Amino acid sequence: MMRLSAGSAMLLLAGCACAQDMQQVTISATKTEERERATTTAIVIGRDDLARQGDGTLADVLKRQPGITIDGAPGRPATVRMRGLGNGYASILLNGQPAPSGFSLESISPDLIERIEIMRAASAEFSSQAIAGTINVVLRKGPSGKQGELKAGVGFTHGRAAPTIAGQRSGRQGALSYTIGVTVKRSDVDIPADTIEEGTGPALVRQRLGNERFVDDMFELAPRLSWQPPGGDSWTSQSYLRLRRMDNRGRDNETLLVGSPSEFPNSQSHYVANPRYLYSDVSWTRRLDDGRVTAKLSGYSNTRDASFVFDGADAANVPSGRHLVASGPQESDISFSGSYRRSINGAHALAAGWEAGRKRRGEYRREQQFDASNALTLATDEHYSALVQRTALFVQDEWDITPRWSLYLGVRREDLHTLGEGNAHVPVDLRSGVWSPVAQTLFKAGDAEPGQPRDQFRLALGRTYKPPQIVQLMPRRYTVDNNNNPTNPDQQGNPNLRPELAWSVDAAWERYFGKDGMISISTYAKRIRDVTLDHVDDSTGVWMATPKNSGNATVHGIELEARFGWRALAARANVARNWSHVDSVPGPDNRLDAQPALTATLGLDYQPGASRLAAGGSFSYRSGGAVRESETRSGFTSAKRELDLYAAWQLSPGSKLRLAAINLLHQDYLVQALYADATRSLLRTNSLRSFATWRAAWEHSW
């Protein structure tokens, strides 16, 4: 049996500069073969899959993967869900390290990514903050020799152009190898929106027609250095720099049919931000006679300076107020991790390791409000700072009991200490610690003859958790500029939040056949304690949403995945059915985190060996429906259907022309929020248009 577990492969390939013989095993095996052999289960998306459809964002790549859905209104940052759960339930890693708060997978170009690893079950060597699972984004590595790539393309969405230029250069000088990737791109999206509010007690009907334009300019740089002298220690350094400028403009015009108008029936807004993100790591590996020792120092800095201008007007479009806001978070993190690994008698692969880190986050918000006569009516200057200290220890063993049966056992201890203070709220001091035992096993049904199907079974048990984010703990108020109501409340943190704890069980049957064919049926169940839900009330005179621990929840589901090829055709499909209920919320539809009940993806690729043309496409579906959030609040989201097509033409041995059509169905996005108690009700319906994107790109390599 192959001695490379999915978790071990991630650490080795992400930053440990592992030995050349292990690298050769990984390169010679297909992703399907790696998945079949590994005791711990993982889905690996390699360079071929990342580049196949010419996707502009990682969200477009992930939406076609089993068990993953992408949520988000048009023009807004995408939310990644695993098994229907997002909002912090899925752990996002960059080179094996936790990504910063608010990190968006849309912000990294696929051209700078080596592979993506999707782990549904927990493992001891990676963070247990992964109730739904883990997605690890591994930055690009260079080939063994000298190579260069250049790509230039442009996309059009609703008549607006979005150009992209990307390049990569790799080389080697003796024991030193290097890779540097650069991307410059622009996103320009125009989103019309329609909002209708209908209420009773008092009666209300009003409509708001709006439009928002989102312009995002981005520069990315990803250098990598690796020093691997024969027979000596190896060193690797990987960095990633991203500079952005976001310029968003919006307008709203209200038509009142029944009742009273909002505070500002007509408004315009302008938001400008300059986010800056830098990640860097250095890893060291020493080979020993009976194993190896690795250590890694990594850190990131994530800052954003933003300004926001809101101009409100009355129904006659006479200026009646202005809000000026300057804000920005600054977040930095440094961590030191390492491990010792050794093999015993060829049957056991033992590993033990540690991680220690410190995260600092500060945020300021200065606001001024003016009335119709331009007199200052409000001036605030709020800020806070927070420190999160974390430590973790783990030990694990992967044991080949027989040639057909392997077992993985591990345990991880994580401790968090969060300290925070600010000039507008009470201090925060929160400690938490979690033991996370993990067990996974793989049993092969028999020794199949060459060319015959191969069956195997998997079972995984584990404990994971979800700690509250810093912004959820800080009791600082985030205000809306207009129309505060129970469906559009202000936000405030809660320093008394506790982590959510979960026990999980996963089981799967897999059949492998042919070169890369496979069928998998898997099921899962989770019991989550102390789930966090927003509680909305107007006890302070304004409508406020505050997160609170709200009892327990149960989540379970079943997933089907298939992949097979026939001549020049390659087909893939996955379907998932999810169920969940929150004990403290009355049914029906009391699903956790608005979990979609049904998701499905179907893809087909055509690539004849002797032809220069390759083509294909994919269709994805995510169900919508009603969801109950509390006794007084509920919502509705429309179903989502997406159709993407692509074609690639090999112009010469080193050049390729790629065409893609994204979101050809361009369905409107509709979401409703309802508040209803004994004396009043309010229904808010938002409808946003989406548009197809047409993209063309030229690629050249040498």
XYZ file of C-alpha atoms in Angstrom:
702
model
C 0.000 0.000 0.000
C 1.205 3.465 -0.782
C 2.668 5.066 2.344
C 1.557 8.597 1.467
C -1.607 9.705 3.271
C -3.530 12.718 2.023
C -2.520 14.696 5.085
C 1.138 13.696 4.763
C 1.140 14.533 1.076
C -0.182 18.003 1.791
C 2.559 18.821 4.279
C 5.312 17.345 2.132
C 4.258 19.066 -1.052
C 3.172 22.370 0.491
C 6.392 23.440 2.073
C 8.714 20.728 3.278
C 10.889 20.265 0.206
C 10.499 16.520 0.514
C 12.904 13.968 -0.880
C 13.127 13.415 -4.593
C 11.968 9.790 -4.470
C 8.684 10.728 -2.789
C 8.116 13.521 -5.313
C 8.544 11.030 -8.151
C 5.854 8.762 -6.703
C 3.413 11.674 -6.584
C 4.181 12.792 -10.126
C 3.860 9.305 -11.636
C 0.486 8.605 -10.009
C -2.705 10.202 -11.247
C -4.898 12.128 -8.818
C -7.416 9.280 -8.906
C -4.707 6.722 -8.047
C -3.474 8.860 -5.154
C -7.001 9.097 -3.806
C -7.478 5.334 -4.109
C -4.275 4.459 -2.230
C -4.378 7.023 0.587
C -5.757 5.898 3.948
C -7.093 9.383 4.686
C -9.548 10.633 2.109
C -8.961 13.759 0.037
C -9.882 15.164 -3.366
C -6.972 16.795 -5.198
C -7.522 19.319 -8.005
C -4.286 19.461 -10.002
C -2.925 21.887 -12.582
C -4.723 20.187 -15.473
C -8.108 20.592 -13.791
C -7.328 24.171 -12.756
C -6.423 25.173 -16.320
C -8.917 23.082 -18.297
C -11.777 25.588 -18.547
C -9.720 28.768 -18.335
C -11.457 29.883 -15.146
C -10.840 33.424 -13.978
C -11.371 32.683 -10.269
C -10.920 29.751 -7.918
C -14.619 29.966 -7.103
C -15.367 28.891 -10.691
C -13.089 25.868 -10.232
C -14.507 24.858 -6.857
C -18.174 25.032 -7.841
C -17.680 21.906 -9.994
C -16.193 19.803 -7.177
C -18.130 17.186 -5.172
C -19.809 18.502 -2.040
C -18.867 22.152 -2.679
C -21.215 24.994 -3.552
C -20.537 28.675 -4.125
C -22.952 31.230 -2.722
C -23.084 34.971 -3.056
C -25.056 37.645 -4.817
C -23.734 38.893 -8.179
C -20.858 41.295 -7.655
C -20.385 40.240 -4.023
C -17.547 38.076 -2.624
C -18.214 34.369 -3.046
C -18.949 32.181 -0.020
C -17.563 28.648 -0.199
C -19.731 25.933 1.327
C -18.746 22.342 2.040
C -21.665 19.967 2.455
C -23.866 23.023 2.383
C -22.178 24.792 5.311
C -20.182 28.026 5.033
C -19.819 30.949 7.419
C -16.662 29.576 9.057
C -17.701 25.910 9.110
C -15.285 25.179 6.247
C -11.597 25.790 6.975
C -9.640 27.662 4.271
C -5.862 27.131 4.306
C -3.119 28.752 2.244
C -0.072 26.486 1.966
C -1.375 24.568 4.979
C -1.783 27.664 7.175
C -5.110 29.313 8.172
C -6.109 32.095 5.799
C -6.774 35.580 7.243
C -10.216 36.787 8.291
C -12.373 37.701 5.319
C -10.083 35.861 2.884
C -11.819 35.331 -0.454
C -10.894 32.504 -2.805
C -11.961 34.761 -5.670
C -8.987 37.002 -4.943
C -6.331 34.459 -6.043
C -5.784 33.774 -9.728
C -5.858 30.071 -10.679
C -2.651 30.682 -12.657
C -0.764 31.039 -9.347
C -2.111 27.804 -7.831
C -0.399 24.410 -8.001
C -3.325 22.414 -6.657
C -6.292 22.489 -4.286
C -6.850 19.766 -1.705
C -10.330 19.106 -0.331
C -10.553 17.080 2.886
C -14.004 16.126 4.123
C -12.825 14.365 7.289
C -10.497 15.778 9.926
C -6.838 14.812 10.386
C -4.683 15.375 13.451
C -1.898 17.333 11.741
C -4.148 20.115 10.443
C -6.340 22.507 12.370
C -9.487 21.028 13.899
C -11.383 24.242 13.097
C -13.117 22.436 10.232
C -16.592 21.158 11.092
C -17.613 20.969 7.417
C -14.134 20.143 6.079
C -10.926 21.756 4.849
C -9.838 23.378 1.577
C -6.083 23.846 1.230
C -4.805 26.119 -1.555
C -1.198 25.284 -2.491
C 0.714 27.990 -4.341
C 2.401 27.241 -7.657
C 5.636 25.281 -7.866
C 7.982 25.327 -10.827
C 9.008 22.362 -12.985
C 12.392 20.681 -12.641
C 13.855 22.554 -15.613
C 13.616 26.040 -17.115
C 10.196 27.062 -18.304
C 8.175 30.170 -19.022
C 4.473 30.917 -19.462
C 2.606 33.970 -20.690
C -1.152 34.469 -20.820
C -3.211 37.412 -22.023
C -6.965 37.516 -22.094
C -10.081 39.591 -21.758
C -13.577 38.898 -20.519
C -16.794 40.794 -21.226
C -19.727 40.944 -18.808
C -22.737 43.080 -19.725
C -20.554 45.092 -22.107
C -17.742 45.788 -19.622
C -14.221 44.519 -20.275
C -12.067 42.704 -17.723
C -8.487 42.212 -19.040
C -5.928 39.836 -17.527
C -2.192 39.362 -18.063
C -0.316 36.559 -16.302
C 3.206 35.215 -16.555
C 5.459 32.699 -14.874
C 9.171 31.945 -15.090
C 10.959 28.948 -13.579
C 14.571 27.865 -13.572
C 17.328 26.023 -11.763
C 20.941 26.804 -10.924
C 22.533 23.759 -9.348
C 20.790 23.040 -6.046
C 18.749 26.259 -6.260
C 15.448 26.350 -8.126
C 13.128 29.296 -8.459
C 9.666 30.194 -9.705
C 8.035 33.590 -9.976
C 4.471 34.239 -11.065
C 2.846 37.599 -11.807
C -0.776 38.478 -12.530
C -2.391 41.814 -13.355
C -6.148 41.885 -13.851
C -9.293 43.977 -13.645
C -12.861 43.066 -12.802
C -15.689 45.410 -13.826
C -19.261 44.381 -13.007
C -22.495 46.347 -13.204
C -25.398 44.897 -11.161
C -28.995 46.207 -11.360
C -31.032 45.468 -8.220
C -34.681 45.661 -7.218
C -35.863 45.700 -3.583
C -39.489 45.513 -2.444
C -40.598 45.943 1.180
C -44.101 44.924 2.292
C -45.257 45.268 5.875
C -48.170 45.287 8.295
C -48.550 47.151 11.589
C -48.259 49.706 10.046
C -49.071 48.929 6.417
C -46.142 49.427 4.062
C -45.338 48.899 0.389
C -42.271 50.504 -1.159
C -39.901 49.657 -3.978
C -36.268 50.568 -4.434
C -34.558 50.402 -7.807
C -30.810 50.424 -7.586
C -27.619 49.837 -9.479
C -24.119 49.047 -8.269
C -20.861 49.035 -10.186
C -17.904 47.089 -8.802
C -14.422 47.796 -10.208
C -11.526 45.773 -8.815
C -7.915 46.220 -9.995
C -5.445 43.628 -8.759
C -1.718 42.872 -8.875
C -0.357 39.515 -7.672
C 3.210 38.307 -7.221
C 4.136 34.766 -6.125
C 7.882 33.961 -5.875
C 9.268 30.619 -4.683
C 12.837 29.539 -3.891
C 14.019 26.015 -3.113
C 17.497 24.877 -2.035
C 18.019 21.108 -2.235
C 21.689 20.105 -2.117
C 22.429 16.389 -2.562
C 22.385 14.624 0.801
C 21.904 17.830 2.827
C 19.182 19.838 4.469
C 16.596 21.350 2.151
C 15.093 24.833 2.416
C 12.046 26.291 0.706
C 10.561 29.785 0.760
C 7.176 30.668 -0.704
C 5.586 34.134 -0.797
C 2.440 35.721 -2.133
C 1.739 39.454 -2.508
C -1.615 40.896 -3.529
C -2.385 44.592 -4.039
C -5.937 45.681 -4.851
C -7.937 48.813 -5.455
C -11.693 48.490 -5.115
C -13.996 51.234 -6.382
C -17.714 50.610 -5.862
C -20.492 53.058 -6.701
C -24.201 52.620 -6.040
C -27.487 54.448 -6.262
C -31.025 53.755 -4.998
C -34.344 55.374 -5.895
C -37.414 54.631 -3.801
C -41.057 54.601 -4.887
C -43.571 54.708 -2.034
C -46.932 53.011 -2.632
C -48.280 52.583 0.924
C -47.025 53.850 4.279
C -44.023 55.980 5.188
C -40.797 56.470 3.224
C -37.393 55.459 4.515
C -35.078 58.095 5.991
C -33.397 58.619 2.606
C -35.728 57.647 -0.288
C -32.981 58.471 -2.792
C -29.296 57.911 -2.223
C -25.885 57.545 -3.785
C -22.817 55.867 -2.308
C -19.135 55.584 -3.141
C -16.779 53.080 -1.517
C -13.019 52.994 -2.172
C -10.643 50.518 -0.532
C -6.994 49.550 -0.951
C -6.483 46.051 0.495
C -2.903 44.788 0.798
C -2.024 41.191 1.594
C 1.410 39.592 2.033
C 2.099 35.958 2.924
C 5.540 34.387 3.295
C 6.988 31.185 4.711
C 10.317 29.417 5.121
C 10.462 25.657 5.646
C 13.349 23.349 6.512
C 13.684 19.576 6.194
C 16.395 17.262 7.503
C 16.491 13.638 6.423
C 17.424 11.117 9.097
C 18.244 7.439 8.843
C 14.878 6.498 10.300
C 12.734 9.484 9.335
C 12.855 13.227 8.944
C 12.368 16.465 10.866
C 10.613 19.509 9.415
C 10.059 23.048 10.649
C 8.188 25.965 9.137
C 8.004 29.670 9.949
C 5.157 31.524 8.255
C 3.286 34.774 8.559
C 0.991 37.195 6.824
C -0.085 40.818 6.932
C -3.541 41.857 5.764
C -4.519 45.547 5.794
C -7.243 47.633 4.210
C -7.802 51.390 4.214
C -11.271 52.363 3.059
C -13.439 55.442 2.661
C -17.201 55.526 2.245
C -19.437 58.427 1.244
C -23.224 58.180 1.495
C -25.399 61.011 0.152
C -29.089 60.811 1.007
C -31.977 62.782 -0.460
C -35.723 63.053 0.110
C -38.474 61.981 -2.277
C -38.036 65.200 -4.285
C -34.325 64.393 -4.600
C -33.347 67.328 -2.358
C -30.154 66.510 -0.383
C -31.054 65.679 3.231
C -27.964 64.064 4.733
C -24.398 62.895 4.224
C -22.371 60.183 5.978
C -18.564 60.036 5.775
C -16.791 56.927 7.032
C -13.081 56.091 7.154
C -12.320 52.569 8.307
C -9.896 49.740 8.006
C -8.717 46.536 9.657
C -5.084 45.583 10.131
C -4.414 41.908 10.751
C -1.072 40.114 11.074
C -0.152 36.579 12.019
C 3.044 34.655 12.659
C 3.264 30.925 13.328
C 5.970 28.343 13.911
C 5.253 24.683 13.264
C 7.152 21.458 12.840
C 6.997 17.691 12.937
C 9.015 14.516 13.334
C 8.152 11.494 11.170
C 9.478 7.982 11.041
C 8.545 4.578 9.706
C 8.609 1.469 11.913
C 9.001 -1.970 10.335
C 7.440 -0.704 7.132
C 3.967 -0.988 8.677
C 3.693 2.108 10.875
C 4.170 5.740 9.864
C 4.391 7.729 13.091
C 4.291 11.519 13.242
C 4.216 14.099 16.006
C 4.278 17.857 15.727
C 3.432 21.256 17.083
C 2.194 24.693 16.077
C 2.346 28.006 17.916
C 1.061 31.304 16.609
C -0.019 34.846 17.416
C -2.610 36.821 15.494
C -3.108 40.548 15.993
C -6.076 42.428 14.638
C -6.949 46.084 14.967
C -9.723 48.068 13.373
C -10.734 51.703 13.341
C -13.921 53.431 12.230
C -14.337 57.206 12.102
C -17.754 58.483 11.062
C -19.300 61.895 10.557
C -22.966 62.541 9.806
C -24.377 65.809 8.442
C -27.971 66.973 8.071
C -29.672 68.821 5.211
C -28.058 72.130 6.222
C -24.626 70.458 6.302
C -24.472 70.770 10.104
C -22.545 68.056 11.922
C -24.975 65.824 13.852
C -22.721 62.897 14.793
C -18.989 62.306 15.077
C -17.511 59.022 16.291
C -13.993 57.627 16.448
C -14.056 53.959 17.463
C -11.220 51.494 17.435
C -10.263 48.175 18.951
C -7.278 45.838 19.082
C -7.245 42.098 19.688
C -4.680 39.355 20.172
C -5.257 35.639 19.584
C -2.621 33.244 20.884
C -2.860 29.639 19.761
C -0.924 26.459 20.423
C -1.430 22.971 19.077
C 0.154 19.540 19.529
C -0.612 16.393 17.553
C 0.434 12.767 17.274
C -0.713 10.270 14.656
C 0.003 6.807 13.316
C -0.863 5.307 9.957
C -0.792 1.534 10.235
C -0.871 -0.998 7.403
C -2.508 -3.852 9.298
C -2.700 -6.057 6.191
C -2.149 -5.366 2.482
C -5.911 -4.714 2.247
C -6.603 -2.930 5.534
C -5.025 0.262 6.853
C -5.851 2.376 9.899
C -5.131 6.011 10.757
C -5.306 7.163 14.394
C -4.482 10.609 15.725
C -5.226 13.157 18.382
C -4.783 16.921 18.384
C -4.951 19.477 21.177
C -5.641 23.125 20.322
C -5.755 26.038 22.764
C -6.871 29.592 21.995
C -6.618 32.718 24.138
C -8.324 35.848 22.790
C -7.745 39.284 24.329
C -9.404 42.434 23.056
C -10.056 46.000 24.073
C -11.458 49.146 22.508
C -12.594 52.646 23.304
C -16.286 51.871 22.718
C -16.859 48.557 24.496
C -15.833 46.369 27.405
C -12.625 44.278 27.249
C -12.713 40.700 25.964
C -10.830 37.803 27.571
C -11.744 34.340 26.288
C -9.934 31.009 26.635
C -10.863 27.757 24.940
C -9.228 24.390 24.427
C -10.322 21.338 22.464
C -9.126 17.733 22.283
C -9.761 16.326 18.792
C -9.377 12.557 18.412
C -9.470 11.282 14.827
C -9.753 7.797 13.330
C -9.928 6.784 9.673
C -9.758 3.357 8.106
C -9.578 1.965 4.566
C -10.527 -1.611 3.669
C -10.016 -3.039 0.188
C -12.636 -5.664 -0.640
C -10.273 -7.983 -2.502
C -7.356 -8.395 -4.862
C -8.885 -7.509 -8.213
C -7.442 -8.903 -11.411
C -5.761 -6.374 -13.721
C -8.398 -4.456 -15.614
C -11.173 -5.442 -13.205
C -13.063 -3.017 -10.904
C -11.589 -2.501 -7.435
C -13.913 -1.937 -4.455
C -12.998 -0.385 -1.122
C -14.691 1.031 1.968
C -13.845 3.999 4.188
C -14.907 5.015 7.686
C -13.886 8.160 9.582
C -14.665 9.466 13.079
C -13.540 12.805 14.452
C -14.144 15.793 16.658
C -13.887 19.337 15.287
C -14.880 22.809 16.390
C -15.602 26.344 15.195
C -14.290 29.181 17.382
C -15.918 32.624 17.159
C -14.148 35.131 14.940
C -12.665 38.289 16.439
C -15.337 40.508 14.884
C -18.031 38.282 16.421
C -16.525 38.734 19.897
C -15.997 42.490 19.865
C -19.186 44.219 21.134
C -18.798 46.999 18.601
C -21.730 48.256 16.555
C -21.690 48.208 12.746
C -24.445 50.482 11.451
C -26.444 50.536 8.233
C -26.747 53.920 6.534
C -30.411 53.803 5.667
C -33.595 51.944 6.528
C -32.703 50.167 9.780
C -35.372 47.488 10.306
C -35.621 43.827 11.394
C -34.641 42.618 7.904
C -31.772 45.138 7.661
C -30.399 45.466 11.221
C -27.192 46.881 12.630
C -24.572 44.329 13.763
C -22.850 43.930 17.125
C -20.464 41.318 18.546
C -20.845 39.237 21.701
C -17.850 38.687 24.042
C -19.593 35.719 25.703
C -19.637 33.469 22.632
C -18.418 29.892 23.074
C -16.895 27.671 20.362
C -19.156 25.286 18.495
C -18.138 21.637 19.062
C -18.968 18.766 16.714
C -18.651 14.990 16.509
C -18.664 13.584 12.978
C -18.850 10.212 11.278
C -18.199 9.620 7.560
C -18.571 6.393 5.577
C -17.978 5.668 1.893
C -17.958 2.922 -0.711
C -15.672 3.462 -3.711
C -15.199 1.534 -6.946
C -12.259 2.257 -9.255
C -12.061 1.015 -12.837
C -10.165 1.721 -16.017
C -7.540 4.444 -16.072
C -9.310 7.173 -14.080
C -12.842 5.861 -13.667
C -14.486 5.788 -10.253
C -17.833 5.729 -8.471
C -18.278 6.764 -4.852
C -21.262 6.776 -2.507
C -20.617 8.452 0.832
C -22.682 9.485 3.820
C -22.008 11.667 6.828
C -23.570 12.768 10.116
C -22.602 15.559 12.522
C -23.876 16.615 15.931
C -22.964 20.223 16.711
C -23.172 21.784 20.175
C -23.549 25.517 20.955
C -24.380 26.614 17.406
C -24.124 30.371 16.839
C -27.210 32.171 15.530
C -28.013 35.860 15.103
C -30.643 37.204 17.509
C -32.458 40.312 16.254
C -34.380 42.756 18.482
C -34.989 46.473 18.981
C -34.562 46.660 22.762
C -32.041 49.521 22.392
C -34.287 51.581 20.122
C -32.662 50.345 16.899
C -32.809 46.934 15.289
C -29.660 45.005 16.219
C -28.360 41.536 15.263
C -26.144 39.910 17.900
C -24.631 36.402 17.661
C -25.511 34.036 20.511
C -24.962 30.358 21.291
C -28.307 28.709 20.625
C -28.286 25.027 21.511
C -27.535 22.048 19.306
C -27.940 21.057 15.672
C -27.834 17.856 13.634
C -26.476 17.656 10.087
C -26.391 14.618 7.811
C -26.336 13.809 4.133
C -25.424 11.498 1.275
C -23.195 12.160 -1.750
C -22.744 10.407 -5.077
C -19.700 10.986 -7.280
C -18.812 9.404 -10.615
C -16.070 9.856 -13.177
C -15.388 7.823 -16.309
C -13.965 8.100 -19.793
C -14.820 6.639 -23.170
C -12.468 7.233 -26.079
C -12.077 11.010 -26.384
C -14.842 11.771 -23.875
C -14.451 12.237 -20.131
C -17.555 12.633 -17.970
C -17.934 13.580 -14.319
C -20.970 13.977 -12.097
C -21.777 14.516 -8.453
C -25.007 14.833 -6.490
C -25.416 15.645 -2.789
C -28.513 15.614 -0.581
C -28.194 17.417 2.757
C -30.431 17.551 5.822
C -30.056 19.613 8.988
C -32.125 21.009 11.814
C -31.434 23.378 14.698
C -33.067 22.155 17.908
C -33.858 25.624 19.282
C -35.563 26.877 16.101
C -39.132 25.730 15.379
C -39.659 23.935 12.089
C -40.219 23.392 9.340
C -37.144 24.458 7.324
C -35.025 25.064 10.451
C -31.831 24.259 8.553
C -28.418 25.256 9.867
C -26.725 28.167 8.067
C -29.368 28.085 5.299
C -27.884 24.774 4.131
C -29.011 23.937 0.561
C -30.863 20.635 0.449
C -29.668 19.509 -2.991
C -26.597 20.240 -5.099
C -25.502 18.638 -8.360
C -22.870 19.038 -11.061
C -22.514 17.402 -14.479
C -19.462 17.888 -16.687
C -18.275 16.597 -20.055
C -14.883 17.064 -21.740
C -13.906 16.162 -25.309
C -10.239 15.894 -26.229
C -9.297 13.582 -29.111
C -5.658 12.614 -29.048
C -4.794 13.601 -32.618
C -6.880 16.771 -32.714
C -5.802 20.255 -31.753
C -9.277 21.030 -30.441
C -10.531 20.380 -26.917
C -13.978 21.379 -25.700
C -16.425 20.756 -22.920
C -18.643 22.248 -20.310
C -20.359 21.835 -16.983
C -23.778 22.404 -15.460
C -24.226 23.010 -11.743
C -27.357 23.252 -9.621
C -27.970 24.415 -6.069
C -31.446 24.210 -4.603
C -33.078 27.139 -2.874
C -36.202 27.294 -0.776
C -37.406 28.555 2.570
C -35.321 28.590 5.741
C -36.420 29.310 9.319
C -33.915 31.304 11.382
C -35.900 31.904 14.601
C -39.473 32.134 15.886
C -39.861 35.528 14.191
C -37.420 35.418 11.265
C -37.349 33.339 8.110
C -36.058 33.648 4.582
C -36.109 32.326 1.047
C -33.400 31.925 -1.594
C -33.934 31.109 -5.251
C -32.392 28.030 -6.821
C -29.163 28.563 -8.735
C -28.357 27.026 -12.124
C -25.137 27.686 -14.016
C -23.943 26.505 -17.419
C -20.322 27.016 -18.506
C -18.761 26.040 -21.847
C -15.184 26.177 -23.108
C -13.037 25.382 -26.138
C -9.257 25.349 -26.565
C -7.361 25.323 -29.871
C -3.691 24.315 -30.001
C -2.247 26.870 -32.426
C 1.308 25.514 -32.209
C 3.319 23.293 -29.832
C 3.725 26.232 -27.464
C 0.628 28.353 -28.102
C -3.046 27.884 -27.362
C -6.223 29.918 -27.837
C -8.865 29.413 -25.169
C -12.515 30.526 -25.333
C -15.011 30.307 -22.483
C -18.625 31.235 -21.829
C -19.525 31.518 -18.141
C -23.000 31.645 -16.588
C -24.832 31.239 -19.872
C -28.194 30.869 -18.100
C -27.622 34.187 -16.235
C -30.523 33.678 -13.842
C -31.601 36.443 -11.510
C -30.607 36.080 -7.865
C -33.574 36.391 -5.490
C -33.454 36.390 -1.698
C -36.206 37.190 0.806
C -36.100 38.042 4.509
C -39.262 37.961 6.637
C -39.830 39.215 10.168
C -43.204 38.503 11.788
C -44.345 38.738 15.404
C -47.747 39.142 17.056
C -48.135 42.818 16.090
C -46.176 43.445 12.895
C -44.524 41.886 9.873
C -42.035 42.965 7.227
C -41.063 41.116 4.051
C -37.977 42.292 2.152
C -37.397 40.889 -1.351
C -34.108 41.531 -3.153
C -33.670 40.649 -6.808
C -30.306 41.095 -8.526
C -29.600 40.472 -12.180
C -26.685 38.389 -13.360
C -25.054 38.280 -16.777
C -23.073 35.866 -18.895
C -19.321 36.365 -19.192
C -17.489 35.782 -22.471
C -13.759 35.238 -22.187
C -10.922 34.770 -24.683
C -7.285 34.121 -23.797
C -4.027 33.405 -25.593
C -1.474 31.201 -23.843
C 2.159 30.634 -24.742
C 4.789 28.500 -23.030
C 8.439 27.855 -23.752
